[in-house]
Tab-separated table of C-alpha atoms in Angstrom:
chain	number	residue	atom	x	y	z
H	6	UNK	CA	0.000	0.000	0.000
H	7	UNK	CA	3.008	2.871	0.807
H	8	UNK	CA	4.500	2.064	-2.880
H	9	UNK	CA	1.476	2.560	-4.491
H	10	UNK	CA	0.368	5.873	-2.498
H	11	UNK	CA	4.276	7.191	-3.422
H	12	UNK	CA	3.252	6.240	-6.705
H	13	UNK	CA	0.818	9.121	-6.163
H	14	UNK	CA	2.714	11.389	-4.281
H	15	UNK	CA	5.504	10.984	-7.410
H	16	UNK	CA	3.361	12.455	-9.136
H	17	UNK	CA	2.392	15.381	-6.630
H	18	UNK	CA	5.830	16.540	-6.659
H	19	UNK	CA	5.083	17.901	-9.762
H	20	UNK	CA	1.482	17.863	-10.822
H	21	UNK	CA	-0.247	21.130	-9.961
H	22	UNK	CA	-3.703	20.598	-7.818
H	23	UNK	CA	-2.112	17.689	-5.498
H	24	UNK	CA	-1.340	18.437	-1.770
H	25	UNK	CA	2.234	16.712	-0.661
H	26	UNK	CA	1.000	17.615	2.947
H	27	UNK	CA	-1.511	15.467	2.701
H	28	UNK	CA	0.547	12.784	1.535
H	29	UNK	CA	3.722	13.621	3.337
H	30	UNK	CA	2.004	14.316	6.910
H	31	UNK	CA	-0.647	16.673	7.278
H	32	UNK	CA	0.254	16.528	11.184
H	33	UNK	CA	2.279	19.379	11.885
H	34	UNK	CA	5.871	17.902	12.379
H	35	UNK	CA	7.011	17.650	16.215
H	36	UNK	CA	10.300	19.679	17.263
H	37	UNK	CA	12.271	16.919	16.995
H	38	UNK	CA	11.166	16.079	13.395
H	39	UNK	CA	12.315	20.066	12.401
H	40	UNK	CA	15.801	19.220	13.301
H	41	UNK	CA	15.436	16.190	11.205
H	42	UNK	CA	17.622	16.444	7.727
H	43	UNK	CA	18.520	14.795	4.212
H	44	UNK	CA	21.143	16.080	1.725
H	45	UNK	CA	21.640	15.751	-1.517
H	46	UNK	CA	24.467	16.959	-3.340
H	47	UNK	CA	24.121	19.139	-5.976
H	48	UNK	CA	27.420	19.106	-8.783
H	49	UNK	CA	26.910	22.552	-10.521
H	50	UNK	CA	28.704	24.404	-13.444
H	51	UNK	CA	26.989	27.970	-12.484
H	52	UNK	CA	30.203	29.418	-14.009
H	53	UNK	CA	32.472	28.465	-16.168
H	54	UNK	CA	32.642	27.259	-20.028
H	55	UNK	CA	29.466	24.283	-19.315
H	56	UNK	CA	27.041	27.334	-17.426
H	57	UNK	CA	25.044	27.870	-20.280
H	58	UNK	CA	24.145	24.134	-20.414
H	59	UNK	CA	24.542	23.132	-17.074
H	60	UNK	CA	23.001	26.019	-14.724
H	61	UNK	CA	19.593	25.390	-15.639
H	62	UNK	CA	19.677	22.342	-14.566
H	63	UNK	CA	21.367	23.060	-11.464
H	64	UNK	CA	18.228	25.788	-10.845
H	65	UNK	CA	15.673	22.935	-11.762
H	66	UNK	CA	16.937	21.070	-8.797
H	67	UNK	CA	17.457	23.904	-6.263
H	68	UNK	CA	13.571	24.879	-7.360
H	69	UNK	CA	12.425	21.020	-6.447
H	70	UNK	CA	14.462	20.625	-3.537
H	71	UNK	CA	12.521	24.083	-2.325
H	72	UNK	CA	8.868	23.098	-3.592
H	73	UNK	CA	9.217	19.710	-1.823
H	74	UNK	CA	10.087	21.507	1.283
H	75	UNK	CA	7.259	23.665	0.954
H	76	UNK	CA	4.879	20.720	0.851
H	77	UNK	CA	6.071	19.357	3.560
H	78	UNK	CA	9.693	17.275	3.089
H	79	UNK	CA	9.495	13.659	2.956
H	80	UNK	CA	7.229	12.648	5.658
H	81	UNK	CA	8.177	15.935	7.342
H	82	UNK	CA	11.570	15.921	6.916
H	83	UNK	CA	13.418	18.314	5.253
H	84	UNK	CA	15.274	18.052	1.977
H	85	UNK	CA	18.702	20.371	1.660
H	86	UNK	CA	20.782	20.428	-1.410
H	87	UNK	CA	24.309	21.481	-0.443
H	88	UNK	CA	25.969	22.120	-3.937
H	89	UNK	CA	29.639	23.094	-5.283
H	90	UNK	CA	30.353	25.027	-8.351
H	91	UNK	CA	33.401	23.108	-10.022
H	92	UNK	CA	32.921	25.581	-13.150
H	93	UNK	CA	33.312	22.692	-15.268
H	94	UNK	CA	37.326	22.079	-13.867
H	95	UNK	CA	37.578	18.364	-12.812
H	96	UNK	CA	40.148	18.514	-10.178
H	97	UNK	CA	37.644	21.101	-8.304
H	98	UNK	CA	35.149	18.394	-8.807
H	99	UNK	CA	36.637	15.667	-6.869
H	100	UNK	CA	37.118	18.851	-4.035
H	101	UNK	CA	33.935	18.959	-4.395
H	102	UNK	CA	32.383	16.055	-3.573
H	103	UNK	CA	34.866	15.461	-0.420
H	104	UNK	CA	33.140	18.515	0.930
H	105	UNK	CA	30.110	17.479	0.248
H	106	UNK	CA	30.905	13.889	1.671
H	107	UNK	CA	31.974	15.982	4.849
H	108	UNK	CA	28.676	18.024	4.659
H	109	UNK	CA	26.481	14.082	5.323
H	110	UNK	CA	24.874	13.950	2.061
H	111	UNK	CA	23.015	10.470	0.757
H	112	UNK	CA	23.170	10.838	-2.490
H	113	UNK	CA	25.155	13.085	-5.224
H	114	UNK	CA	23.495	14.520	-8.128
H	115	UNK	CA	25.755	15.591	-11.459
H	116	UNK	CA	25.277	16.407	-15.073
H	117	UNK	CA	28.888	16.259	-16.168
H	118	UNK	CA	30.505	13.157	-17.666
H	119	UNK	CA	34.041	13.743	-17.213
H	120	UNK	CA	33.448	15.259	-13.811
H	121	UNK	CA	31.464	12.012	-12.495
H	122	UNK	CA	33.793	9.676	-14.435
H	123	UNK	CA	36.846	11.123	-12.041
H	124	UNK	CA	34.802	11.407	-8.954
H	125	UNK	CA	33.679	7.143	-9.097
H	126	UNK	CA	36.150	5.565	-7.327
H	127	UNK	CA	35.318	8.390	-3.838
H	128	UNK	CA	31.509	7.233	-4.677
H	129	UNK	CA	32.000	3.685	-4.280
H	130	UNK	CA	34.775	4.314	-1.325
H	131	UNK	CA	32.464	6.461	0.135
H	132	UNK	CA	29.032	4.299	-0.596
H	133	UNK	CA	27.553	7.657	-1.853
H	134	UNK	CA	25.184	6.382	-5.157
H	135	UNK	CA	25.163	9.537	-7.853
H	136	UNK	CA	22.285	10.294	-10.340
H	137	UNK	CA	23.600	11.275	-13.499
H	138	UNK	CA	20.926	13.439	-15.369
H	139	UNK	CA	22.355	14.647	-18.542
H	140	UNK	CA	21.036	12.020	-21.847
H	141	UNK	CA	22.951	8.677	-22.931
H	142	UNK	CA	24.180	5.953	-20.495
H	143	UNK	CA	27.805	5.945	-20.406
H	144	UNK	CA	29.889	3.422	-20.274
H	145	UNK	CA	32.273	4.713	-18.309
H	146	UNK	CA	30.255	5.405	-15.440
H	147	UNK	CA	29.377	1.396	-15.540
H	148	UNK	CA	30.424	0.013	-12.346
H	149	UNK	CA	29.507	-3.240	-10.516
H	150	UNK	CA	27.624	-3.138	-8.581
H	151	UNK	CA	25.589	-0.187	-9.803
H	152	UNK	CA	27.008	3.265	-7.848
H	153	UNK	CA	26.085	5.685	-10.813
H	154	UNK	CA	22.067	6.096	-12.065
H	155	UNK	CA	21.849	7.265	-15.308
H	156	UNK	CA	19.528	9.621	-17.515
H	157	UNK	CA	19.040	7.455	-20.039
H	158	UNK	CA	20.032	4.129	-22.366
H	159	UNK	CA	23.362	3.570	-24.108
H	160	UNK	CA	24.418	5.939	-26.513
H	161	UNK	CA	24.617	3.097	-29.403
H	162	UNK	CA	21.353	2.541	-28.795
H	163	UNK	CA	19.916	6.147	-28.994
H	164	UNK	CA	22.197	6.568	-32.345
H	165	UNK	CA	20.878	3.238	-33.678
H	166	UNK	CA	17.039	4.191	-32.970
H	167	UNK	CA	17.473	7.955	-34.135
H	168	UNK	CA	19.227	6.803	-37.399
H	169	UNK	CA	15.824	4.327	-37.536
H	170	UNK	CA	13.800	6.931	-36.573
H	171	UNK	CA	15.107	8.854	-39.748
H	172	UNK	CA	14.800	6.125	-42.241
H	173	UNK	CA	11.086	5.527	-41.349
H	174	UNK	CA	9.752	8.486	-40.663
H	175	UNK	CA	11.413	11.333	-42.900
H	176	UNK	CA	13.226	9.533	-45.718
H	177	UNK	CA	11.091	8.660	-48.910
H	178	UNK	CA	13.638	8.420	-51.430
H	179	UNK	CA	14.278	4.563	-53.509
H	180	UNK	CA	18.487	4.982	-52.702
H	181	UNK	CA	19.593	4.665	-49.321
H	182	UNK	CA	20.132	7.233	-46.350
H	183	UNK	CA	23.194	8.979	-46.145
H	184	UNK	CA	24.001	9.090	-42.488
H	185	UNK	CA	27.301	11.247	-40.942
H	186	UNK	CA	28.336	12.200	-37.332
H	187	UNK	CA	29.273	15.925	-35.905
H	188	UNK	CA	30.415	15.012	-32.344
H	189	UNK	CA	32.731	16.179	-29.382
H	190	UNK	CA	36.040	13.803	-29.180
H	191	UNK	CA	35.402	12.154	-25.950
H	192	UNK	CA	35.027	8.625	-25.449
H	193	UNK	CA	30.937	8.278	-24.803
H	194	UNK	CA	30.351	10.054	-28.234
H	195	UNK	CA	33.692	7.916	-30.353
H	196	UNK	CA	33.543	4.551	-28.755
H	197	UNK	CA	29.420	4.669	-28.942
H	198	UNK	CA	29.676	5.679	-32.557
H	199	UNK	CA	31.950	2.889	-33.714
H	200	UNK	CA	29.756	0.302	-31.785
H	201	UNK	CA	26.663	1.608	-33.274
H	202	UNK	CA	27.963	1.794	-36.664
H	203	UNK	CA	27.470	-2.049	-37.619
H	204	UNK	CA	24.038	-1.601	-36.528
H	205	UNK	CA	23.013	1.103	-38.068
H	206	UNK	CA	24.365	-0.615	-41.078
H	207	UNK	CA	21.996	-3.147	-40.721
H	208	UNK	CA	19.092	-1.144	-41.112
H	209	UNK	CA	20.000	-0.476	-44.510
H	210	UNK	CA	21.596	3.182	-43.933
H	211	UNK	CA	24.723	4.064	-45.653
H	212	UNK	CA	27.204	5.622	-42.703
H	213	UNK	CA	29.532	8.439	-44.502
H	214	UNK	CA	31.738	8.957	-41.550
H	215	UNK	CA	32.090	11.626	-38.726
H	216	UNK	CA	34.184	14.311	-37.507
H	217	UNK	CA	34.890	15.337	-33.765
H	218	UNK	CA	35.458	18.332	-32.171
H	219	UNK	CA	37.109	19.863	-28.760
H	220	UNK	CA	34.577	20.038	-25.777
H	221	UNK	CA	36.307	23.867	-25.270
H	222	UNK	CA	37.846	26.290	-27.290
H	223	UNK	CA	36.258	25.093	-31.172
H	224	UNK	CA	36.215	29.018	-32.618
H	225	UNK	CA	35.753	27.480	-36.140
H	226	UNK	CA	33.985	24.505	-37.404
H	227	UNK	CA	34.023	25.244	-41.148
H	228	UNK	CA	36.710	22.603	-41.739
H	229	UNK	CA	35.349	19.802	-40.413
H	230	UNK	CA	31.507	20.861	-41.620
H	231	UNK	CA	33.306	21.144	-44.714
H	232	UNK	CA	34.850	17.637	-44.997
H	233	UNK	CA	32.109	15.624	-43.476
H	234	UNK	CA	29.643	17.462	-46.153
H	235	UNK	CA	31.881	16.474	-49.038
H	236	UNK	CA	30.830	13.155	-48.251
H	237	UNK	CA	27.513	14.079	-49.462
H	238	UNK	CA	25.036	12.831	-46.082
H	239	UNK	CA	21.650	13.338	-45.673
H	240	UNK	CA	21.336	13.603	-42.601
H	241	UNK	CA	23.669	13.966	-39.731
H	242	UNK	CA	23.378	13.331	-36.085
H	243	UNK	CA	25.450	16.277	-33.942
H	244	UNK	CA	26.203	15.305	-30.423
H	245	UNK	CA	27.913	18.686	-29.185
H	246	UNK	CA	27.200	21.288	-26.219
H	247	UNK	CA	27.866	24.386	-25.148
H	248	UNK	CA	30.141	27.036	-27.250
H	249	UNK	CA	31.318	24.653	-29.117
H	250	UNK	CA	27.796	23.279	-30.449
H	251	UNK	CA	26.821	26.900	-30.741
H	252	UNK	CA	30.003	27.743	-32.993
H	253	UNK	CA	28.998	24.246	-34.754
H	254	UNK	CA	25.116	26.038	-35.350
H	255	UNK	CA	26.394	28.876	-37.032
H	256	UNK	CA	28.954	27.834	-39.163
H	257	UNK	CA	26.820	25.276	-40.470
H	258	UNK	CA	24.260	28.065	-41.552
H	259	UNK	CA	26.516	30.242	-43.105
H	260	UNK	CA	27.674	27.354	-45.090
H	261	UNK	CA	24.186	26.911	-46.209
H	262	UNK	CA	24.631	23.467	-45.405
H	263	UNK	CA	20.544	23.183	-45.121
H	264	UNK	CA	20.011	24.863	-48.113
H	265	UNK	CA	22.331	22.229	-49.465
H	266	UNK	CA	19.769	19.269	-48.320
H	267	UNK	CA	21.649	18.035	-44.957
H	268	UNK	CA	19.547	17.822	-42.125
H	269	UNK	CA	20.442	17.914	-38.759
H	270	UNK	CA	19.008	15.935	-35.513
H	271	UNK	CA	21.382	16.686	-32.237
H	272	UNK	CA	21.120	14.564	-29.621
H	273	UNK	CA	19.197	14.569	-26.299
H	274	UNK	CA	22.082	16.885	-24.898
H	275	UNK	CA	22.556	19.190	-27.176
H	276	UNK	CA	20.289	22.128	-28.629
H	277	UNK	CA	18.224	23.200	-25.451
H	278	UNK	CA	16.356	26.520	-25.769
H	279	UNK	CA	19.393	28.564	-24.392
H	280	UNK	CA	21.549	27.716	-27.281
H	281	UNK	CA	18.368	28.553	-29.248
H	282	UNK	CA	18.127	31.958	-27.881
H	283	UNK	CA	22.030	32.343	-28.694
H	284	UNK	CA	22.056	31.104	-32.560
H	285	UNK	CA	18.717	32.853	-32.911
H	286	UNK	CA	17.557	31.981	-36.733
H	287	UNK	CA	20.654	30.259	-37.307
H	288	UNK	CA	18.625	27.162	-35.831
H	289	UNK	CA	15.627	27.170	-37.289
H	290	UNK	CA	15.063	23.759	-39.103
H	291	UNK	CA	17.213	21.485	-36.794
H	292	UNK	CA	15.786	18.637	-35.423
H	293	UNK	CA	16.276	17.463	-31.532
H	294	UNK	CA	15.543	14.367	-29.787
H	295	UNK	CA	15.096	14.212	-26.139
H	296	UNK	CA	14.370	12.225	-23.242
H	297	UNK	CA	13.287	14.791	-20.880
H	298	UNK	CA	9.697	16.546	-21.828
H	299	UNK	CA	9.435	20.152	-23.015
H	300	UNK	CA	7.800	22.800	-21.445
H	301	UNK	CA	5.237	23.114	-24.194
H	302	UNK	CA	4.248	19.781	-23.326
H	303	UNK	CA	1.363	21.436	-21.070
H	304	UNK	CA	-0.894	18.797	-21.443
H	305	UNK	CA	1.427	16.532	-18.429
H	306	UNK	CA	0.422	17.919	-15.306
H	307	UNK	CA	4.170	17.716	-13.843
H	308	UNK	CA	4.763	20.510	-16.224
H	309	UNK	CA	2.126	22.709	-15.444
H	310	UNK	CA	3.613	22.543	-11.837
H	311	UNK	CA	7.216	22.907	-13.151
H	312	UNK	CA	5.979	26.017	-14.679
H	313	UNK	CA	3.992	27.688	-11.414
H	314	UNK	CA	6.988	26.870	-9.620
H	315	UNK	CA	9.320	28.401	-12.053
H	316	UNK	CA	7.608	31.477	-12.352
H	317	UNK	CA	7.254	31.976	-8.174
H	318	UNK	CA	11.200	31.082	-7.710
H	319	UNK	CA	12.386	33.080	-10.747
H	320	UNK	CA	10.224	34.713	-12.505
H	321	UNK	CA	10.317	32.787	-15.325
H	322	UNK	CA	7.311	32.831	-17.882
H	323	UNK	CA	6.950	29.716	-19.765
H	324	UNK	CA	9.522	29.946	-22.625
H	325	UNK	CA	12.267	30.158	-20.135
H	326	UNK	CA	11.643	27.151	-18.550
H	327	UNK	CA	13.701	25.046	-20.620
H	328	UNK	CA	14.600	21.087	-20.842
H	329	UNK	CA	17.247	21.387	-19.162
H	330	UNK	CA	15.759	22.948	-15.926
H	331	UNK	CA	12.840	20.162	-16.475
H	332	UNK	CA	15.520	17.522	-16.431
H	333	UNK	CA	17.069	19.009	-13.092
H	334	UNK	CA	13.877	19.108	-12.062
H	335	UNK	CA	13.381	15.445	-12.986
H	336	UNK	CA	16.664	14.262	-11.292
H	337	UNK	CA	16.269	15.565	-8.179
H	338	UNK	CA	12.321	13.809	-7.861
H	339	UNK	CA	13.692	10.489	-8.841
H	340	UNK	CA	16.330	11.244	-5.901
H	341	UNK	CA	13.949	12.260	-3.304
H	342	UNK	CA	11.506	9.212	-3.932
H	343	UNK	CA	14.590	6.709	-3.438
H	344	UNK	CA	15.045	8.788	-0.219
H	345	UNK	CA	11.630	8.009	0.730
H	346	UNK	CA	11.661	4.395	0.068
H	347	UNK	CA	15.060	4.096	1.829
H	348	UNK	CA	13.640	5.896	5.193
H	349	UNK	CA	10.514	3.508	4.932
H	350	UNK	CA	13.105	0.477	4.920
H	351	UNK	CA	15.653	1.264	7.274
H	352	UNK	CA	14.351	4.065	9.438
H	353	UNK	CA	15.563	7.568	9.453
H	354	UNK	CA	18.110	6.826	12.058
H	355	UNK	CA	19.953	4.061	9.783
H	356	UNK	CA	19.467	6.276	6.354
H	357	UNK	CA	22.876	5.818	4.565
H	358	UNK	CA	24.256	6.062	0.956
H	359	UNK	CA	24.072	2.396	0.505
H	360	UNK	CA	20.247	2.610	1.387
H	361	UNK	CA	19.574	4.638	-0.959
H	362	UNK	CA	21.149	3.052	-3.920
H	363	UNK	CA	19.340	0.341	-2.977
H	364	UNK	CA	16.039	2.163	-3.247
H	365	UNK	CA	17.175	3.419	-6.436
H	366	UNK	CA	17.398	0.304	-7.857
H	367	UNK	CA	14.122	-0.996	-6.568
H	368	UNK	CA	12.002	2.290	-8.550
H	369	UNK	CA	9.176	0.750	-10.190
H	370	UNK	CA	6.306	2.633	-12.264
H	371	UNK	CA	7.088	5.563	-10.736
H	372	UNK	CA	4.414	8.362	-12.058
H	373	UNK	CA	6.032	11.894	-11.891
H	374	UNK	CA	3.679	13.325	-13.887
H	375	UNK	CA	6.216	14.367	-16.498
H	376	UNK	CA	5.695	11.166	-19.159
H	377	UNK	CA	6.171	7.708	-19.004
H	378	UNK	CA	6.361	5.822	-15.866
H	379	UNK	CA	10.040	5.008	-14.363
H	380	UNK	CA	11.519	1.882	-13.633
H	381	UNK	CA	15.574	1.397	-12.933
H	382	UNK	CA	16.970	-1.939	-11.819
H	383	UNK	CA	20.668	-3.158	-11.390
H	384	UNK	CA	20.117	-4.696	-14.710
H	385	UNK	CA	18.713	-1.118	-16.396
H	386	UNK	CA	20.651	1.646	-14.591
H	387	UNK	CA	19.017	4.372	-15.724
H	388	UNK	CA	15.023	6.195	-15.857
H	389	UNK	CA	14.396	7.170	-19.176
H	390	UNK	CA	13.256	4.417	-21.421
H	391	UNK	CA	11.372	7.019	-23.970
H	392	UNK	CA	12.422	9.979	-26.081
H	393	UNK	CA	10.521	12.135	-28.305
H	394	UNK	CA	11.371	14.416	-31.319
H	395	UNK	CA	11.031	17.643	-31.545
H	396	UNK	CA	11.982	20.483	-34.822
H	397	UNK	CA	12.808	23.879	-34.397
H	398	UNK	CA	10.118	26.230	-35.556
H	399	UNK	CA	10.216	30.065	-35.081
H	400	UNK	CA	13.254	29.487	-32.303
H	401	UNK	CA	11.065	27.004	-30.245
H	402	UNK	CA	11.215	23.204	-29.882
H	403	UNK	CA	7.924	22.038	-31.055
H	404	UNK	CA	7.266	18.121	-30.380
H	405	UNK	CA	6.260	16.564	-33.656
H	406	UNK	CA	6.068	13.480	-32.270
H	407	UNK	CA	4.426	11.336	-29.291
H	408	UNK	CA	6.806	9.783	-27.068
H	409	UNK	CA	8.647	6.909	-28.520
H	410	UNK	CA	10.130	3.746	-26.320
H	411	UNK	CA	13.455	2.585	-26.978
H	412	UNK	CA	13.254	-0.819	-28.581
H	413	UNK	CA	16.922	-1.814	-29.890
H	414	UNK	CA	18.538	-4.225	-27.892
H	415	UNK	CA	22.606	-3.245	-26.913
H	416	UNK	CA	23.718	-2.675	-23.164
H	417	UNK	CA	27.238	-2.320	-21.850
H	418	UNK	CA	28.109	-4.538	-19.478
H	419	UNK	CA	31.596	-5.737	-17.123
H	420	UNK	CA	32.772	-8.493	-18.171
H	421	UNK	CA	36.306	-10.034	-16.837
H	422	UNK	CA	37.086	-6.492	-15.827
H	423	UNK	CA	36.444	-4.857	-18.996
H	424	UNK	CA	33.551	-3.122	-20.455
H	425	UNK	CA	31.837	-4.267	-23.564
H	426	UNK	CA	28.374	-3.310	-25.975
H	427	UNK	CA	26.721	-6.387	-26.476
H	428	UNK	CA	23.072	-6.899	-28.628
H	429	UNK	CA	20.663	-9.442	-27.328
């Protein structure tokens, strides 16, 4: 009976018209329960080269953190969110998370790769489990036992179904699809591509090739636009960020590379409404797919809270609350709920890091309001099993499709000490 009334109250984080207090404890909490506190540790690039991709994010999960309080906590205890600004720099990272170690948190919530790649081996010394909210699992935040949650499945498996995705539902021509790759030179983005490649093969797409790019620093992108498009693709799939992905927009559109009949779909981490705001016109026409749900999605009613909330905290009106703030948003729910199933386990008194990893692990159909239901298990390590598609249209991200559930069939997985993709 408690995991199916959480079930409900998932949803009440988020859905406007629900009362937490009801839920949570309408009793007014004793003394003893004020003094009463879980933290959750908040990784945040508010400055820095990542702050236009990562801070709103970061102010999605301050803004949940503070509307759960304000409906009462978990069962009347209160939820605090002691964050560190590492600016992007990894070394300050792994400072970081020491202090925030120091500061009693249960859980650790980050949206940078490379920053929760270094900081693994503290996690598992320190039995402190870490949600990792920005897109694609990756496998280098696979460990075994499960320590790290992620946002969502393996990146071969979001390239194979978005290459699908593309060949069903927007090419009509007799020869085949002419598939490239624009993508930052890191690991998750090379290593996925090459495993995805033989796959996407499969399908009957012709792969052209890729170039990669420098997370930092990429003031030109006109050579490698230019040599990937003398390969003559159709489409290509663009998995950058930041100044770099907006550098990558605008180059592309004054080399007319549209205009030239290559379309563009960037990944679930790339293209949120601030770099819209930045490249201005220079966007119009991409495509994005994503596994968090847009504000425009009005119809959920997690996002008509999101947006109440938003506009009380910040200000915002509705085209400033962005996917990125939504997935914050998201993260810091999912973490909360494992919180609450941990405390109903093992008591307040015995609430550890361990316990709520475990609790993590144990989600089932959990209804936030904000799209499908979640489930994560030790054998799925991450909470979003859908994604959606969305095209840019007069600088806005309008959904053109209904949510979509990923079908293909590749994991990672540790094997003799070693990580490998494997289809089943």
């Amino acid at each position: 009976a408690m995991q199916t009334n959480w079930k409900r109250i998932g949803l009440a984080v988020v859905a406007a018209g629900l009362s937490l207090a009801l839920i949570l404890g309408s009793v007014a909490p004793t003394k003893a329960d004020e003094e009463k506190v879980v933290k959750i540790g908040i990784m945040c690039c508010l400055t820095g080269a990542a702050a236009s991709t990562i801070a709103p994010a970061n102010f999605g999960q301050f803004d949940c953190i503070r509307y759960v309080n304000e409906q009462g906590g978990i069962h009347g205890i209160k939820v605090e969110g002691p964050w560190e600004d590492f600016a992007a720099v990894i070394p300050r990272a792994i400072t970081a998370h020491k202090r925030m170690v120091e500061a009693g948190i249960v859980l650790e919530i980050n949206i940078f790769d490379t920053a929760t790649m270094s900081t693994i081996p503290r996690l598992i010394r320190d039995e402190i489990p870490c949600i990792f909210a920005a897109g694609a699992s990756s496998p280098a935040l696979l460990t075994k036992p499960i320590w790290v949650i992620q946002s969502g499945p393996e990146g071969e498996n979001c390239m194979i179904e978005w290459a699908q995705w593309i060949k069903e539902e927007q090419w009509t021509q007799e020869r085949p699809l002419r598939l490239g790759y624009f993508h930052l030179d890191a690991p998750v983005q090379s290593e996925g591509w090459r495993n995805a490649v033989p796959y996407i093969t499969e399908l009957g797409v012709e792969v052209v090739g890729d170039e990669k790019l420098p997370m930092f620093g990429a003031v030109d992108t006109s050579t490698e636009w230019l040599r990937l498009a003398s390969k003559q693709p159709d489409w290509v799939l663009v998995s950058l960020y930041g100044a770099t992905l907006v550098t990558a927009v605008k180059d592309a559109a004054r080399l007319e590379l549209r205009e030239k009949g290559i379309n563009f779909l960037a990944d679930q981490a790339s293209l949120d409404e601030e770099t819209l705001r930045i490249v201005g016109k220079d966007g119009e026409g991409w495509y994005k797919a994503s596994v968090s749900p847009s504000s425009l999605m009005t119809e959920l009613p997690g996002i008509k809270a999101i947006l109440e909330a938003a506009k009380k905290y910040r200000g915002y009106d509705p085209e400033y609350v962005n996917i990125l703030y939504i997935r914050g948003w998201m993260s810091i729910a999912i973490g909360i709920e494992a919180i609450r199933m941990a405390i109903e386990k093992v008591g307040f008194e015995n609430l550890n890091g361990r316990a709520v990893r475990d609790a993590l692990l144990t989600i089932k159909d959990l209804d936030l309001g904000l799209g499908p239901l979640i489930t994560i298990t030790e054998a799925k390590p991450y909470y979003n099993d859908y994604y959606f598609v969305a095209h840019v249209e007069n600088g806005k991200l309008k959904p053109i499709t209904d949510w979509i559930k990923f079908i293909r069939g590749g994991h990672h997985v540790v094997r003799d000490g070693e990580i490998h993709f494997e289809w089943f």
